[in-house]
Amino acid sequence: MSENHDSAILYLDGDPIADTAAPVGPIADRWTTRTFEAKLVNPANKRKKTVIVIGTGLAGGAAGATLGEQGYHVVQFCFQDSPRRAHSIAAQGGINAAKNYRNDGDSVHRLFYDTVKGGDYRSRESNVHRLAEISTRIIDQCVAQGVPFAREYGGLLDNRSFGGTQVSRTFYARGQTGQQLLLGAYQALMRQIDAGTVELHARHEMLDLIMADGVARGVVVRDLITGEIKSYTADAVVLASGGYSNVYFLSTNAMGSNVTASWRAHKHGAYFANPCFTQIHPTCIPVSGDHQSKLTLMSESLRNDGRVWVPKTVGDHREPGDIPETERDYYLERVYPAFGNLVPRDIASRAAKHVCDEGRGVGPGGLGVYLDFADAIARLGRDAVEAKYGNLFQMYERITGENPYRTPMRIYPAVHYTMGGLWVDYDLRSTIPGLFVIGEANFSDHGANRLGASALMQGLADGYFVLPTTLGDYLARGPQGEVPAAAVAAAEARVRSMIDRLLSVRGDRTVDSFHRELGHLMWEYCGMERTEAGLRKALVLIPALRAEFWERVTVPGSGDDLNQSLERAGRVADFLELAELMVVDALHRTESAGGHFRAESQTADGEAARDDERFAYVAAWEWNGAGRPPTLHREALSFEYVHPSTRSYK
Amino acid sequence: MKLTLRIWRQHGPRDRGGLVDYRVEISPDASFLEMLDVLNEELVRTGAEPIAFDHDCREGICGMCSLVIDGTPHGPERATTTCQLHMRTFADGDTITVEPWRAKAFPVVKDLVVDRSAFDRIIQSGGYITAPTGTAPEAHAIPVPKPDADSAFQAAECIGCGACVAACPNGSAMLFTAAKVTHLGLLPQGQPERYSRVAAMVETHDEEGFGGCTNTGECTLACPKEIPQDVIGRLNRDLLRSVRQR
């Protein structure tokens, strides 16, 4: 059966996904059961097993270090000049863990409950419970590595609360939590390199999978310095290559973040799940001009003390200090009194969009709202505010030229994190045998709306604890055997032909101009709010832009040395294909769920209206070739412990 | 604003390289790297090879961006990475010279890109706490006095960009090395390996071709994270003790 819209087939219906490989039984026992049932690899055999890890962020760095410690031979790649520069380093706010150090009623079950609810009932209970269980061990591990988390005067760890939760369970290292956690993982990885268990290749980009009899058996990479195309074979391949927010061009992601590794695996049969679930972060510095290359996030922790407001009257262009209290609209506190400025990210983002759409936005272009610390400074004193958020204030001032101690910050939502990614089962296996996907690159734990401080938790849980258990089980069930030379040659030929194709167009438009245009289009039609008409329009515009790319793009230089235009061209080519799948996914999901807001599906008072009857499933997409409708495989979600209810933050 | 840029072009490690002049028109709100993006777009449109430079997060935290701007690593602003340097810092009509990091231990790869992998090798030789996954005690089992945690954090903020090396007349990486030694050495978890760590890291530092530290202090001034120079004093004290212990 297939769905027909305007006589064009959007997608084909495939078989549902019947099994996610999660153990059955009480949810609190499932991970323990899985761990015990996992087959073990004899220590003497571990060093004979080679595992390739793509990416060195929280997930990849942690995985590489742990697999190395376990004794496997790890071959790891990153496109940056050092593993320490993976984009996880930019995470600011914190990492959640159910330690209940504040005695405020937190527990593994509550973290599990909050995360399922925060994901708008579009995540798997089994995975989320495991995440909550492991969270406490992550903090122990990081502290042992010397991660300098914030401390109380008594020497114990400090906590803070974070958007969408009412307990203080977020551990942090000033506004640089991601940096410190990543350096912990990086240092552990460096130790293994010295020990000889991990072989690192920096400035190498994965461009294809080596496939033998339907099994992932290695990768083809390009040495970004010499341009050399090299092949590496292994017993298993792990993708820890991050998210795809850069499909929007302007996002909070690092410039190099891309979807290439995942996308090329998708083309070999790895399903891509929930691609339309994009998280919009409510507190970014607004766009300032056409030259802009990216957006800068201001940590969500700022909303603990900052108050969000706009003028009550449309067209009030007075300086913020000149607008009296009675003429300010603290709209989050007004509409959501229970959560106030700490409502989840999707709600805060849409609320900002709405007040700006009404014409009450502030700053150049009217696309901004105030985040005001005047009350916090009056209540706590400037020193206390500086101690908590000093580096963020400094960063803001540097970028905007305004002093946030004196005048309120201006913020606006921006694309931040992608909850979609390659589909994986409970064991983090993709639909390609031998290919595991961890961290932001998979789709598994966040559902439709990741709460703050969850992504770091998932990256490290996958890397330090989950993958090292489930990968061992896969390898123990081997043997994996020899990789046929023909499989390697075929993969290399695909890579060479892609590079030759990009270099041979020699058109008249730059790679970046295509990327910007794609980003614009995605933000407009598949951004914070999506409509049927807009998405349909995008389905016409994207293929046209893709066709133009292959006729008009120009990539200077050759493939034989450092060529940053060539690197970007390959990534943009993949974004141009992914974008279409995101739109198809957004179009087919005629409900609103978390970060995916369909304008046609809202309640009378403008909140997201979920449709559990029809959409309580993961949408896992199978590639059928360029320009051909993909096949949809549904993984039904069942909720035995956290019963779906209307998410109300009022 | 209109600017003249004198940019170091060097096709590869073996090429001699030299400064080439370019003109660019840019908004004062643009960052320095965005200004280079605009210039590169223009170069590509006219069929020329764009200028290779390193950058990634553009939020001042990944440490990937570099550039010696008018003789100063990361440019004229204090405590600022190149990606966070904005063109409003410069005046209309300025001529700005842009060069790669200059240090023996950081060979030029192409144009403004250098190889900083020596930093990774310094960390590999001991810049970590040996804590295998899964063996950690309860996090609250080891209290850390807040002042120690704060000082450790300050040192841990090093982003590994290499500006300290580029600024040092000796091409020394002592600020980088000392920042890590201090971060880990201030924490109770870091005590067992404290002295072996410093000895191993300094040995690797020297082997990689970084120069010795003569307390010139240029490193701290150039550091975008303002890592204080006293971390080097701390490293020296620990190093001395490690030698005595041998």
XYZ file of C-alpha atoms in Angstrom, chain A residues 92-93 160-163 175 281 283-285 296-308 341-342 345 371-373 376 379 385 388-396 404-405 409-411:
47
model
C 27.530 24.337 27.936
C 24.898 23.656 30.545
C 21.404 22.942 39.437
C 18.029 22.615 37.819
C 17.561 22.778 34.093
C 14.770 23.514 31.648
C 29.232 26.927 31.380
C 17.057 25.835 21.282
C 18.311 30.889 23.848
C 20.645 31.742 20.992
C 22.093 35.062 19.970
C 25.842 30.919 19.064
C 23.997 29.260 21.846
C 23.598 30.832 25.244
C 23.298 28.073 27.848
C 19.800 27.200 28.865
C 20.944 27.420 32.481
C 20.587 31.179 32.028
C 16.849 30.661 32.230
C 17.244 29.651 35.882
C 17.836 33.287 36.752
C 17.057 35.273 33.632
C 13.510 36.424 33.015
C 12.153 36.430 29.475
C 11.000 30.569 32.337
C 11.986 26.898 32.713
C 12.767 24.051 24.899
C 16.537 37.618 28.658
C 16.836 39.921 31.611
C 19.111 39.487 34.646
C 18.823 38.248 39.600
C 18.535 39.585 44.411
C 25.636 36.199 38.925
C 27.522 31.461 37.867
C 27.389 32.768 34.312
C 30.462 34.991 33.878
C 31.856 33.292 30.804
C 28.474 33.314 29.067
C 28.019 37.014 29.703
C 31.507 37.650 28.373
C 30.805 35.637 25.250
C 27.578 37.522 24.660
C 24.394 42.077 29.517
C 24.976 43.216 33.114
C 20.438 39.960 26.510
C 18.578 39.474 23.258
C 17.882 35.888 22.326
